[in-house]
mmCIF file of C-alpha atoms in Angstrom:
data_model
loop_
_atom_site.group_PDB
_atom_site.id
_atom_site.type_symbol
_atom_site.label_atom_id
_atom_site.label_comp_id
_atom_site.label_asym_id
_atom_site.label_seq_id
_atom_site.Cartn_x
_atom_site.Cartn_y
_atom_site.Cartn_z
ATOM 1 C CA MET A 1430 168.124 67.962 205.856
ATOM 2 C CA SER A 1431 166.693 69.788 203.260
ATOM 3 C CA LYS A 1432 163.960 72.508 203.481
ATOM 4 C CA ILE A 1433 161.487 73.131 201.699
ATOM 5 C CA ILE A 1434 158.264 76.086 201.828
ATOM 6 C CA PRO A 1435 155.077 76.269 200.565
ATOM 7 C CA PHE A 1436 154.594 80.000 198.527
ATOM 8 C CA LYS A 1437 151.797 82.228 197.168
ATOM 9 C CA ALA A 1438 151.668 81.831 193.962
ATOM 10 C CA VAL A 1439 150.508 83.350 190.925
ATOM 11 C CA ARG A 1440 148.659 81.316 188.295
ATOM 12 C CA PRO A 1441 146.312 81.707 185.420
ATOM 13 C CA ALA A 1442 142.580 81.771 185.891
ATOM 14 C CA SER A 1443 141.260 78.582 185.298
ATOM 15 C CA ASP A 1444 139.453 79.471 182.260
ATOM 16 C CA LYS A 1445 142.215 80.600 180.122
ATOM 17 C CA VAL A 1446 145.054 78.471 181.747
ATOM 18 C CA ALA A 1447 145.120 76.337 178.330
ATOM 19 C CA LEU A 1448 145.835 79.406 176.458
ATOM 20 C CA VAL A 1449 148.113 81.203 179.173
ATOM 21 C CA SER A 1450 150.853 78.542 179.829
ATOM 22 C CA CYS A 1451 153.295 78.127 176.615
ATOM 23 C CA ARG A 1452 156.940 76.097 176.295
ATOM 24 C CA ASN A 1453 159.943 77.639 176.206
ATOM 25 C CA TYR A 1454 160.220 80.304 174.190
ATOM 26 C CA ASP A 1455 163.008 79.061 172.419
ATOM 27 C CA ASP A 1456 161.310 75.688 171.784
ATOM 28 C CA TYR A 1457 159.101 78.413 169.248
ATOM 29 C CA SER A 1458 160.213 78.495 165.556
ATOM 30 C CA ALA A 1459 160.244 81.952 164.334
ATOM 31 C CA ALA A 1460 156.693 80.943 162.350
ATOM 32 C CA GLU A 1461 155.313 79.434 165.207
ATOM 33 C CA LEU A 1462 156.235 82.252 168.032
ATOM 34 C CA ALA A 1463 154.222 84.803 165.500
ATOM 35 C CA ALA A 1464 151.512 82.398 164.705
ATOM 36 C CA TRP A 1465 151.009 81.884 168.825
ATOM 37 C CA LEU A 1466 151.499 86.212 169.150
ATOM 38 C CA ASN A 1467 149.252 87.257 166.563
ATOM 39 C CA PHE A 1468 146.138 84.628 167.182
ATOM 40 C CA ASN A 1469 146.455 84.239 171.457
ATOM 41 C CA PRO A 1470 146.039 87.656 173.212
ATOM 42 C CA TYR A 1471 146.047 85.036 176.266
ATOM 43 C CA SER A 1472 149.994 83.879 175.475
ATOM 44 C CA PHE A 1473 152.307 84.038 178.129
ATOM 45 C CA LEU A 1474 154.537 84.826 175.106
ATOM 46 C CA HIS A 1475 153.110 88.208 174.912
ATOM 47 C CA VAL A 1476 155.057 88.596 178.568
ATOM 48 C CA ILE A 1477 158.491 87.609 177.706
ATOM 49 C CA ASN A 1478 158.129 88.765 173.998
ATOM 50 C CA PRO A 1479 156.908 92.868 174.804
ATOM 51 C CA ALA A 1480 158.540 93.637 172.031
ATOM 52 C CA PHE A 1481 156.993 91.879 169.167
ATOM 53 C CA ALA A 1482 153.969 94.182 169.076
ATOM 54 C CA HIS A 1483 156.456 96.983 167.498
ATOM 55 C CA VAL A 1484 158.758 94.440 165.786
ATOM 56 C CA GLN A 1485 161.890 96.193 167.057
ATOM 57 C CA LYS A 1486 165.435 95.177 169.017
ATOM 58 C CA ILE A 1487 165.308 96.850 172.280
ATOM 59 C CA SER A 1488 168.094 96.974 175.006
ATOM 60 C CA LEU A 1489 167.807 93.875 177.526
ATOM 61 C CA ASP A 1490 167.522 96.544 180.735
ATOM 62 C CA LYS A 1491 164.160 98.056 178.281
ATOM 63 C CA ARG A 1492 163.265 94.283 177.975
ATOM 64 C CA PHE A 1493 162.933 93.088 181.279
ATOM 65 C CA LYS A 1494 161.303 96.550 182.223
ATOM 66 C CA GLY A 1495 158.812 95.568 179.417
ATOM 67 C CA VAL A 1496 158.263 92.209 180.963
ATOM 68 C CA ALA A 1497 157.572 93.447 184.176
ATOM 69 C CA LEU A 1498 155.137 96.088 182.965
ATOM 70 C CA LYS A 1499 153.434 93.370 180.715
ATOM 71 C CA TYR A 1500 153.090 90.688 183.453
ATOM 72 C CA GLN A 1501 151.562 93.664 185.271
ATOM 73 C CA ASP A 1502 148.780 94.055 182.870
ATOM 74 C CA PHE A 1503 148.074 90.306 182.856
ATOM 75 C CA LYS A 1504 147.626 90.746 186.937
ATOM 76 C CA ASN A 1505 145.472 94.086 186.093
ATOM 77 C CA GLU A 1506 143.259 92.365 183.190
ATOM 78 C CA HIS A 1507 142.731 88.881 185.463
ATOM 79 C CA ILE A 1508 144.122 86.751 183.726
ATOM 80 C CA PHE A 1509 146.568 85.970 186.733
ATOM 81 C CA GLU A 1510 145.191 85.349 189.878
ATOM 82 C CA GLN A 1511 147.390 85.453 193.597
ATOM 83 C CA GLU A 1512 146.589 82.784 196.414
ATOM 84 C CA GLU A 1513 145.388 84.102 199.108
ATOM 85 C CA LYS A 1514 147.986 81.849 201.042
ATOM 86 C CA PRO A 1515 151.298 79.894 200.705
ATOM 87 C CA VAL A 1516 150.753 76.541 199.408
ATOM 88 C CA PHE A 1517 152.309 73.251 197.552
ATOM 89 C CA TYR A 1518 151.285 71.599 194.153
ATOM 90 C CA VAL A 1519 151.406 68.229 192.739
ATOM 91 C CA TYR A 1520 151.471 68.846 189.665
ATOM 92 C CA GLU A 1521 151.633 65.882 186.273
ATOM 93 C CA ILE A 1522 152.510 66.418 183.110
ATOM 94 C CA GLU A 1523 151.549 63.593 180.809
ATOM 95 C CA SER A 1524 152.425 62.450 176.919
ATOM 96 C CA LYS A 1525 151.738 59.391 174.676
ATOM 97 C CA THR A 1526 154.919 57.561 175.853
ATOM 98 C CA GLN A 1527 155.757 59.480 179.727
ATOM 99 C CA LYS A 1528 154.509 60.651 182.905
ATOM 100 C CA PHE A 1529 156.036 63.223 185.192
ATOM 101 C CA THR A 1530 154.790 63.498 188.754
ATOM 102 C CA GLY A 1531 155.993 65.809 191.527
ATOM 103 C CA ILE A 1532 155.757 69.069 193.874
ATOM 104 C CA ILE A 1533 156.305 72.625 193.264
ATOM 105 C CA ALA A 1534 157.752 73.810 196.381
ATOM 106 C CA GLY A 1535 160.122 76.639 197.469
ATOM 107 C CA THR A 1536 163.657 75.351 197.918
ATOM 108 C CA SER A 1537 166.762 77.107 200.233
ATOM 109 C CA VAL A 1538 169.569 79.194 198.874
ATOM 110 C CA GLU A 1539 171.170 78.576 201.859
ATOM 111 C CA ASP A 1540 170.591 74.953 200.736
ATOM 112 C CA TYR A 1541 172.329 75.326 197.883
ATOM 113 C CA GLN A 1542 175.065 77.230 199.142
ATOM 114 C CA ASN A 1543 176.081 74.337 201.410
ATOM 115 C CA ASP A 1544 175.920 72.048 199.005
ATOM 116 C CA VAL A 1545 172.591 70.343 200.197
ATOM 117 C CA ILE A 1546 171.479 70.466 196.555
ATOM 118 C CA LYS A 1547 174.003 69.214 194.650
ATOM 119 C CA LYS A 1548 175.206 70.306 191.370
ATOM 120 C CA HIS A 1549 176.813 68.462 188.083
ATOM 121 C CA GLU A 1550 176.523 71.058 185.822
ATOM 122 C CA ASP A 1551 179.110 74.347 185.057
ATOM 123 C CA THR A 1552 177.639 78.204 184.516
ATOM 124 C CA LEU A 1553 178.320 80.619 182.703
ATOM 125 C CA GLN A 1554 178.692 83.801 184.728
ATOM 126 C CA TYR A 1555 177.645 86.194 181.713
ATOM 127 C CA ARG A 1556 174.077 83.961 182.209
ATOM 128 C CA VAL A 1557 173.568 83.693 185.413
ATOM 129 C CA GLU A 1558 174.687 87.281 185.908
ATOM 130 C CA MET A 1559 171.744 88.611 182.901
ATOM 131 C CA PHE A 1560 169.135 86.215 184.541
ATOM 132 C CA LYS A 1561 170.032 87.331 188.257
ATOM 133 C CA ASP A 1562 168.971 90.971 186.474
ATOM 134 C CA TYR A 1563 165.873 89.344 184.758
ATOM 135 C CA LEU A 1564 164.881 88.466 188.117
ATOM 136 C CA HIS A 1565 165.508 91.647 189.470
ATOM 137 C CA GLN A 1566 163.568 93.634 187.763
ATOM 138 C CA THR A 1567 160.705 91.934 186.297
ATOM 139 C CA GLN A 1568 160.624 90.357 190.768
ATOM 140 C CA PHE A 1569 159.338 87.248 189.687
ATOM 141 C CA ASN A 1570 160.167 83.552 187.932
ATOM 142 C CA THR A 1571 157.509 80.734 185.942
ATOM 143 C CA GLU A 1572 160.986 78.937 185.524
ATOM 144 C CA PRO A 1573 161.195 75.956 187.926
ATOM 145 C CA VAL A 1574 164.724 74.037 188.324
ATOM 146 C CA LEU A 1575 164.313 70.622 188.324
ATOM 147 C CA ILE A 1576 165.424 68.811 190.977
ATOM 148 C CA THR A 1577 165.670 65.105 191.801
ATOM 149 C CA TYR A 1578 164.891 63.288 195.400
ATOM 150 C CA PRO A 1579 165.437 59.560 196.197
ATOM 151 C CA ASP A 1580 162.760 57.281 195.320
ATOM 152 C CA SER A 1581 160.053 57.129 198.360
ATOM 153 C CA VAL A 1582 157.110 54.639 198.551
ATOM 154 C CA GLU A 1583 155.749 56.932 201.299
ATOM 155 C CA LEU A 1584 156.061 59.899 199.697
ATOM 156 C CA ASN A 1585 154.959 58.373 196.184
ATOM 157 C CA THR A 1586 151.580 56.754 198.418
ATOM 158 C CA TRP A 1587 151.092 60.159 199.587
ATOM 159 C CA ILE A 1588 150.956 61.772 196.093
ATOM 160 C CA LEU A 1589 148.792 59.059 194.812
ATOM 161 C CA LEU A 1590 146.326 59.900 197.738
ATOM 162 C CA LYS A 1591 146.021 63.654 196.869
ATOM 163 C CA LYS A 1592 145.948 62.632 193.311
ATOM 164 C CA GLN A 1593 142.016 61.026 194.318
ATOM 165 C CA SER A 1594 141.148 64.518 194.875
ATOM 166 C CA GLU A 1595 139.857 66.942 192.325
ATOM 167 C CA PRO A 1596 142.462 69.108 190.486
ATOM 168 C CA LEU A 1597 142.501 72.743 190.518
ATOM 169 C CA TYR A 1598 143.895 72.346 186.790
ATOM 170 C CA GLN A 1599 143.226 69.632 183.945
ATOM 171 C CA PHE A 1600 144.205 70.864 180.268
ATOM 172 C CA SER A 1601 145.474 69.518 177.002
ATOM 173 C CA THR A 1602 148.349 71.354 174.972
ATOM 174 C CA THR A 1603 148.946 71.269 171.446
ATOM 175 C CA THR A 1604 151.994 69.195 171.854
ATOM 176 C CA LYS A 1605 149.064 66.299 173.009
ATOM 177 C CA GLU A 1606 150.731 66.771 176.728
ATOM 178 C CA LYS A 1607 148.136 66.579 179.518
ATOM 179 C CA HIS A 1608 148.820 68.712 182.518
ATOM 180 C CA THR A 1609 147.486 68.387 185.683
ATOM 181 C CA LEU A 1610 147.840 70.353 188.769
ATOM 182 C CA TRP A 1611 146.718 69.983 192.500
ATOM 183 C CA LYS A 1612 146.923 72.047 195.552
ATOM 184 C CA ILE A 1613 148.458 71.504 198.678
ATOM 185 C CA GLU A 1614 146.897 73.670 201.545
ATOM 186 C CA THR A 1615 145.757 72.283 204.654
ATOM 187 C CA GLU A 1616 147.958 72.637 207.498
ATOM 188 C CA HIS A 1617 148.770 69.107 208.071
ATOM 189 C CA ASP A 1618 149.393 68.040 204.534
ATOM 190 C CA ILE A 1619 151.801 71.267 204.437
ATOM 191 C CA ASN A 1620 153.593 69.857 207.468
ATOM 192 C CA TRP A 1621 153.767 66.557 206.516
ATOM 193 C CA LEU A 1622 155.629 67.347 203.144
ATOM 194 C CA GLN A 1623 158.497 70.094 205.398
ATOM 195 C CA GLU A 1624 159.244 66.814 207.438
ATOM 196 C CA HIS A 1625 159.032 64.146 204.778
ATOM 197 C CA PHE A 1626 161.604 66.391 203.202
ATOM 198 C CA GLU A 1627 163.667 67.151 206.249
ATOM 199 C CA ALA A 1628 164.480 63.723 206.521
ATOM 200 C CA ILE A 1629 166.445 63.550 202.949
ATOM 201 C CA PRO A 1630 170.121 65.086 203.136
ATOM 202 C CA ASN A 1631 170.268 65.673 199.500
ATOM 203 C CA LEU A 1632 168.822 67.022 196.491
ATOM 204 C CA TYR A 1633 170.109 67.030 193.388
ATOM 205 C CA ILE A 1634 169.470 69.814 190.312
ATOM 206 C CA ALA A 1635 168.507 67.797 187.349
ATOM 207 C CA ASP A 1636 167.925 70.645 185.330
ATOM 208 C CA GLY A 1637 168.105 74.895 186.050
ATOM 209 C CA HIS A 1638 171.986 75.418 186.963
ATOM 210 C CA HIS A 1639 171.512 78.727 186.075
ATOM 211 C CA ARG A 1640 168.190 79.689 187.349
ATOM 212 C CA SER A 1641 169.174 78.140 190.565
ATOM 213 C CA ALA A 1642 173.013 80.073 190.197
ATOM 214 C CA SER A 1643 171.139 83.456 189.640
ATOM 215 C CA ALA A 1644 168.617 82.932 192.230
ATOM 216 C CA GLU A 1645 171.681 83.025 194.943
ATOM 217 C CA LEU A 1646 173.596 85.698 192.747
ATOM 218 C CA LEU A 1647 170.398 87.743 193.964
ATOM 219 C CA PHE A 1648 169.835 86.825 196.873
ATOM 220 C CA GLU A 1649 173.621 88.165 197.730
ATOM 221 C CA GLN A 1650 172.925 91.215 196.065
ATOM 222 C CA ASP A 1651 169.564 91.824 197.832
ATOM 223 C CA LYS A 1652 169.213 90.017 201.100
ATOM 224 C CA HIS A 1653 170.003 93.501 202.658
ATOM 225 C CA LEU A 1654 166.217 93.973 202.180
ATOM 226 C CA ASN A 1655 164.799 91.255 204.337
ATOM 227 C CA ASN A 1656 162.772 89.737 201.576
ATOM 228 C CA LYS A 1657 162.215 86.342 202.830
ATOM 229 C CA ASN A 1658 161.132 85.463 198.863
ATOM 230 C CA LEU A 1659 164.740 85.933 197.837
ATOM 231 C CA SER A 1660 165.778 83.259 200.356
ATOM 232 C CA TYR A 1661 164.402 80.277 198.287
ATOM 233 C CA PHE A 1662 163.533 79.798 194.382
ATOM 234 C CA MET A 1663 160.808 77.687 192.817
ATOM 235 C CA SER A 1664 161.473 74.293 192.552
ATOM 236 C CA PHE A 1665 160.026 70.795 190.460
ATOM 237 C CA LEU A 1666 160.761 68.075 192.709
ATOM 238 C CA ILE A 1667 160.451 64.671 191.520
ATOM 239 C CA PRO A 1668 161.537 61.373 192.260
ATOM 240 C CA GLU A 1669 164.635 59.904 190.527
ATOM 241 C CA SER A 1670 163.530 57.026 188.601
ATOM 242 C CA ASN A 1671 160.726 59.636 187.075
ATOM 243 C CA VAL A 1672 163.718 61.993 185.269
ATOM 244 C CA LYS A 1673 164.143 60.873 181.824
ATOM 245 C CA ILE A 1674 167.879 61.464 180.172
ATOM 246 C CA TYR A 1675 168.753 61.306 176.902
ATOM 247 C CA GLU A 1676 172.270 62.154 175.669
ATOM 248 C CA TYR A 1677 173.306 64.861 173.468
ATOM 249 C CA ASN A 1678 174.462 63.834 169.926
ATOM 250 C CA ARG A 1679 177.452 66.212 168.394
ATOM 251 C CA ILE A 1680 177.656 66.726 164.445
ATOM 252 C CA ILE A 1681 181.004 68.127 163.493
ATOM 253 C CA ARG A 1682 181.227 70.520 160.139
ATOM 254 C CA ASP A 1683 184.448 69.298 158.835
ATOM 255 C CA LEU A 1684 187.309 66.377 159.322
ATOM 256 C CA ASN A 1685 189.940 68.863 160.561
ATOM 257 C CA GLY A 1686 191.285 68.183 157.250
ATOM 258 C CA TYR A 1687 191.740 64.624 156.996
ATOM 259 C CA SER A 1688 190.398 62.459 154.456
ATOM 260 C CA LYS A 1689 187.486 59.654 155.475
ATOM 261 C CA LEU A 1690 190.270 57.312 155.650
ATOM 262 C CA ASP A 1691 193.028 58.622 157.266
ATOM 263 C CA PHE A 1692 190.353 60.054 160.030
ATOM 264 C CA LEU A 1693 188.992 56.162 160.495
ATOM 265 C CA GLU A 1694 192.208 54.806 160.825
ATOM 266 C CA LYS A 1695 192.900 57.652 163.324
ATOM 267 C CA LEU A 1696 190.142 56.145 165.098
ATOM 268 C CA GLU A 1697 191.324 53.081 164.932
ATOM 269 C CA GLU A 1698 193.415 54.271 167.462
ATOM 270 C CA ASN A 1699 190.943 53.819 170.467
ATOM 271 C CA PHE A 1700 188.331 51.902 168.921
ATOM 272 C CA ILE A 1701 186.723 49.078 167.508
ATOM 273 C CA ILE A 1702 185.152 49.914 163.873
ATOM 274 C CA LYS A 1703 182.501 47.986 162.622
ATOM 275 C CA SER A 1704 180.683 49.713 159.444
ATOM 276 C CA LYS A 1705 176.560 49.672 159.584
ATOM 277 C CA ASP A 1706 176.045 50.274 156.395
ATOM 278 C CA GLN A 1707 172.972 51.759 155.834
ATOM 279 C CA GLU A 1708 170.991 50.597 159.516
ATOM 280 C CA LEU A 1709 169.967 53.512 161.725
ATOM 281 C CA TRP A 1710 172.416 51.900 164.877
ATOM 282 C CA LYS A 1711 172.444 53.260 168.115
ATOM 283 C CA PRO A 1712 174.956 52.624 170.814
ATOM 284 C CA GLN A 1713 172.808 50.078 172.849
ATOM 285 C CA ASP A 1714 175.241 50.397 175.968
ATOM 286 C CA LYS A 1715 178.477 52.588 177.887
ATOM 287 C CA PHE A 1716 181.649 52.905 175.901
ATOM 288 C CA GLU A 1717 179.977 52.374 172.532
ATOM 289 C CA PHE A 1718 179.317 55.024 170.108
ATOM 290 C CA GLY A 1719 177.513 55.604 166.437
ATOM 291 C CA MET A 1720 178.822 57.379 163.984
ATOM 292 C CA TYR A 1721 177.347 58.403 160.522
ATOM 293 C CA LEU A 1722 179.685 59.519 157.853
ATOM 294 C CA ASP A 1723 179.474 59.810 154.149
ATOM 295 C CA GLY A 1724 176.128 57.910 153.565
ATOM 296 C CA ASN A 1725 177.037 55.125 156.061
ATOM 297 C CA PHE A 1726 176.652 54.492 160.103
ATOM 298 C CA TYR A 1727 179.459 52.640 161.665
ATOM 299 C CA ALA A 1728 179.774 51.587 165.357
ATOM 300 C CA LEU A 1729 182.298 52.660 167.635
ATOM 301 C CA PHE A 1730 183.701 50.670 170.352
ATOM 302 C CA TYR A 1731 185.817 52.098 172.782
ATOM 303 C CA LYS A 1732 188.966 50.061 173.879
ATOM 304 C CA LYS A 1733 189.198 50.929 177.178
ATOM 305 C CA SER A 1734 192.477 50.990 179.370
ATOM 306 C CA ASN A 1735 192.413 49.655 182.898
ATOM 307 C CA ASP A 1736 194.197 53.002 184.002
ATOM 308 C CA GLU A 1737 191.407 55.210 183.123
ATOM 309 C CA THR A 1738 189.489 54.576 186.951
ATOM 310 C CA SER A 1739 188.205 58.440 187.504
ATOM 311 C CA ILE A 1740 184.418 59.220 187.627
ATOM 312 C CA LEU A 1741 185.223 62.162 184.903
ATOM 313 C CA GLU A 1742 187.528 59.453 182.310
ATOM 314 C CA ASN A 1743 184.641 56.628 182.294
ATOM 315 C CA LEU A 1744 182.214 59.576 181.109
ATOM 316 C CA ASP A 1745 180.977 58.693 177.536
ATOM 317 C CA ALA A 1746 180.894 62.350 176.759
ATOM 318 C CA GLN A 1747 184.233 62.861 178.118
ATOM 319 C CA ILE A 1748 186.232 59.813 176.349
ATOM 320 C CA LEU A 1749 184.278 61.709 172.921
ATOM 321 C CA TYR A 1750 186.275 64.711 173.798
ATOM 322 C CA ASP A 1751 189.505 63.047 174.702
ATOM 323 C CA LYS A 1752 189.717 60.834 171.932
ATOM 324 C CA VAL A 1753 187.915 62.583 169.229
ATOM 325 C CA LEU A 1754 186.922 65.676 169.121
ATOM 326 C CA ASN A 1755 189.597 67.320 171.026
ATOM 327 C CA PRO A 1756 192.886 65.522 169.594
ATOM 328 C CA ILE A 1757 191.784 64.598 165.847
ATOM 329 C CA LEU A 1758 189.360 67.084 165.024
ATOM 330 C CA GLY A 1759 190.425 69.896 166.831
ATOM 331 C CA ILE A 1760 187.428 71.152 168.994
ATOM 332 C CA GLU A 1761 188.816 73.186 172.310
ATOM 333 C CA ASP A 1762 185.810 74.493 173.183
ATOM 334 C CA LEU A 1763 182.650 72.837 173.318
ATOM 335 C CA ARG A 1764 180.683 75.593 174.305
ATOM 336 C CA ASN A 1765 181.577 77.897 171.855
ATOM 337 C CA ASP A 1766 183.500 76.446 168.510
ATOM 338 C CA GLU A 1767 181.217 77.298 165.473
ATOM 339 C CA ARG A 1768 182.727 73.992 164.059
ATOM 340 C CA ILE A 1769 179.944 71.830 166.707
ATOM 341 C CA ASP A 1770 176.598 71.307 167.324
ATOM 342 C CA TYR A 1771 174.249 69.312 168.538
ATOM 343 C CA ILE A 1772 171.507 67.488 168.545
ATOM 344 C CA SER A 1773 169.267 65.607 171.546
ATOM 345 C CA GLY A 1774 168.847 62.608 171.516
ATOM 346 C CA LYS A 1775 165.045 62.968 171.829
ATOM 347 C CA GLN A 1776 164.773 63.343 168.099
ATOM 348 C CA SER A 1777 165.436 60.468 165.833
ATOM 349 C CA ILE A 1778 169.012 59.597 164.761
ATOM 350 C CA THR A 1779 167.556 60.589 160.819
ATOM 351 C CA ALA A 1780 167.758 64.099 161.878
ATOM 352 C CA ILE A 1781 171.503 63.646 161.589
ATOM 353 C CA LYS A 1782 171.754 61.373 159.047
ATOM 354 C CA GLN A 1783 169.704 64.685 157.119
ATOM 355 C CA VAL A 1784 171.932 67.584 158.356
ATOM 356 C CA VAL A 1785 175.444 65.849 157.530
ATOM 357 C CA ASP A 1786 173.935 64.448 153.957
ATOM 358 C CA GLU A 1787 172.849 67.936 153.211
ATOM 359 C CA GLY A 1788 175.954 68.937 153.453
ATOM 360 C CA GLU A 1789 176.290 71.561 156.244
ATOM 361 C CA TYR A 1790 178.031 68.793 158.574
ATOM 362 C CA GLU A 1791 180.047 65.764 158.029
ATOM 363 C CA VAL A 1792 179.840 63.631 160.637
ATOM 364 C CA GLY A 1793 177.516 62.496 163.462
ATOM 365 C CA PHE A 1794 178.463 60.840 166.472
ATOM 366 C CA MET A 1795 175.661 59.630 168.421
ATOM 367 C CA LEU A 1796 176.313 58.646 172.649
ATOM 368 C CA PHE A 1797 174.765 56.045 174.953
ATOM 369 C CA PRO A 1798 172.628 58.057 177.859
ATOM 370 C CA SER A 1799 173.811 58.634 181.260
ATOM 371 C CA ASN A 1800 171.811 57.619 184.117
ATOM 372 C CA ILE A 1801 170.868 59.111 186.967
ATOM 373 C CA ASN A 1802 173.337 57.424 189.313
ATOM 374 C CA GLU A 1803 176.236 58.930 187.133
ATOM 375 C CA ILE A 1804 175.115 62.317 187.860
ATOM 376 C CA LYS A 1805 174.772 61.583 191.256
ATOM 377 C CA ASP A 1806 178.209 60.469 191.436
ATOM 378 C CA PHE A 1807 179.325 63.345 189.488
ATOM 379 C CA ALA A 1808 177.482 66.106 192.221
ATOM 380 C CA ASP A 1809 178.649 63.989 195.181
ATOM 381 C CA ASN A 1810 182.303 64.333 194.272
ATOM 382 C CA ASN A 1811 181.523 67.645 193.523
ATOM 383 C CA LEU A 1812 182.475 67.580 189.317
ATOM 384 C CA ILE A 1813 181.490 69.188 186.389
ATOM 385 C CA MET A 1814 180.177 67.266 183.475
ATOM 386 C CA PRO A 1815 181.171 68.602 179.866
ATOM 387 C CA PRO A 1816 178.562 70.837 178.377
ATOM 388 C CA LYS A 1817 175.881 69.158 176.673
ATOM 389 C CA SER A 1818 176.352 65.855 178.417
ATOM 390 C CA THR A 1819 172.621 65.649 178.764
ATOM 391 C CA TYR A 1820 168.802 66.477 177.583
ATOM 392 C CA ILE A 1821 166.843 66.250 180.659
ATOM 393 C CA GLU A 1822 162.945 66.318 180.871
ATOM 394 C CA PRO A 1823 160.323 66.741 182.118
ATOM 395 C CA LYS A 1824 160.273 70.394 180.796
ATOM 396 C CA PHE A 1825 157.516 73.013 182.555
ATOM 397 C CA ARG A 1826 155.379 75.758 180.971
ATOM 398 C CA ASN A 1827 156.244 79.150 181.000
ATOM 399 C CA GLY A 1828 153.398 80.904 182.951
ATOM 400 C CA LEU A 1829 152.121 77.667 184.724
ATOM 401 C CA ILE A 1830 152.938 78.920 188.175
ATOM 402 C CA VAL A 1831 154.806 82.110 188.854
ATOM 403 C CA TYR A 1832 156.902 82.832 192.181
ATOM 404 C CA GLU A 1833 157.461 86.400 192.899
ATOM 405 C CA LEU A 1834 160.047 87.738 194.560
#
């Protein structure tokens, strides 16, 4: 049984929403970030980067306090306004090639603790602690956890009906995305939606494992305050079929002392290798890998053993680690080894070709993306995917909906 709740959200004034909401802070180049901060006084980037005006480095504690103060300034200036009562939202993100539609709601920390909300990624404790401290200091969150639920004809029909009503927001961004938000506020609709989710046995985190873990840590730290909002965290719930899962491709700085010929010979122990010359070749199925080395593309077909029956052993990202990255290239720590970097599958493979041709990296590997069933298998069996196994969309805009603690 999955529990969701409406909440009294804080959100931008309707005439400013396109100016306020922004992408994730890390998505901006330094020049792009400076431009937005210089020329758009309404951007939520001013809230999450309060030291910009003084061009100075500050401690995390001071930064978090600065975020809280700047957020309060936005509220005092009526850039943000608060709902009068708890509500849900239907939210749609539409690009040239994709459309994502889901529900913004509060999800239960207790469900997270009891594995009703299931996970498939490991977390770094220092990141969990840091975001917990951020939440404690700022008392708000604007980055929902992306959670999937089983496809439901009944729920899809209900969402389509709600989309016929007048939206609360409808705006476009400079990335050519169209964003539409509908408020769900009647008692009948709220009760219907909660009852529908109560019939769903499990939800699955697609993206946001650190945020959900931080919410749990903050709840355990501050639960003596009897603050109901701490018992929930904001989530964007979408059907399983509506998530877009990309692979994370690997780029490696050197061949660990091997010559090209010796490296190819080592690969042949576990892969059938076919040269693709200058063809921009990508894997077409599981157990296939692309490789770019010394100006040429290669197709690598894994010689799968009948002994490899576990879910982990059959994951392409794990196969590449077990058969190539660790034993041949000497990479043990996928998170911290400076010899490896990652490029999401959303980018063209020409990005891999470019960085290898420029000489900073010596070889690139392309993977076939996982699917939602593979992710659920890991979660259902309490297994953890290797770091950087998936890049999942949609990505939520900062400053669009704020969940206050």
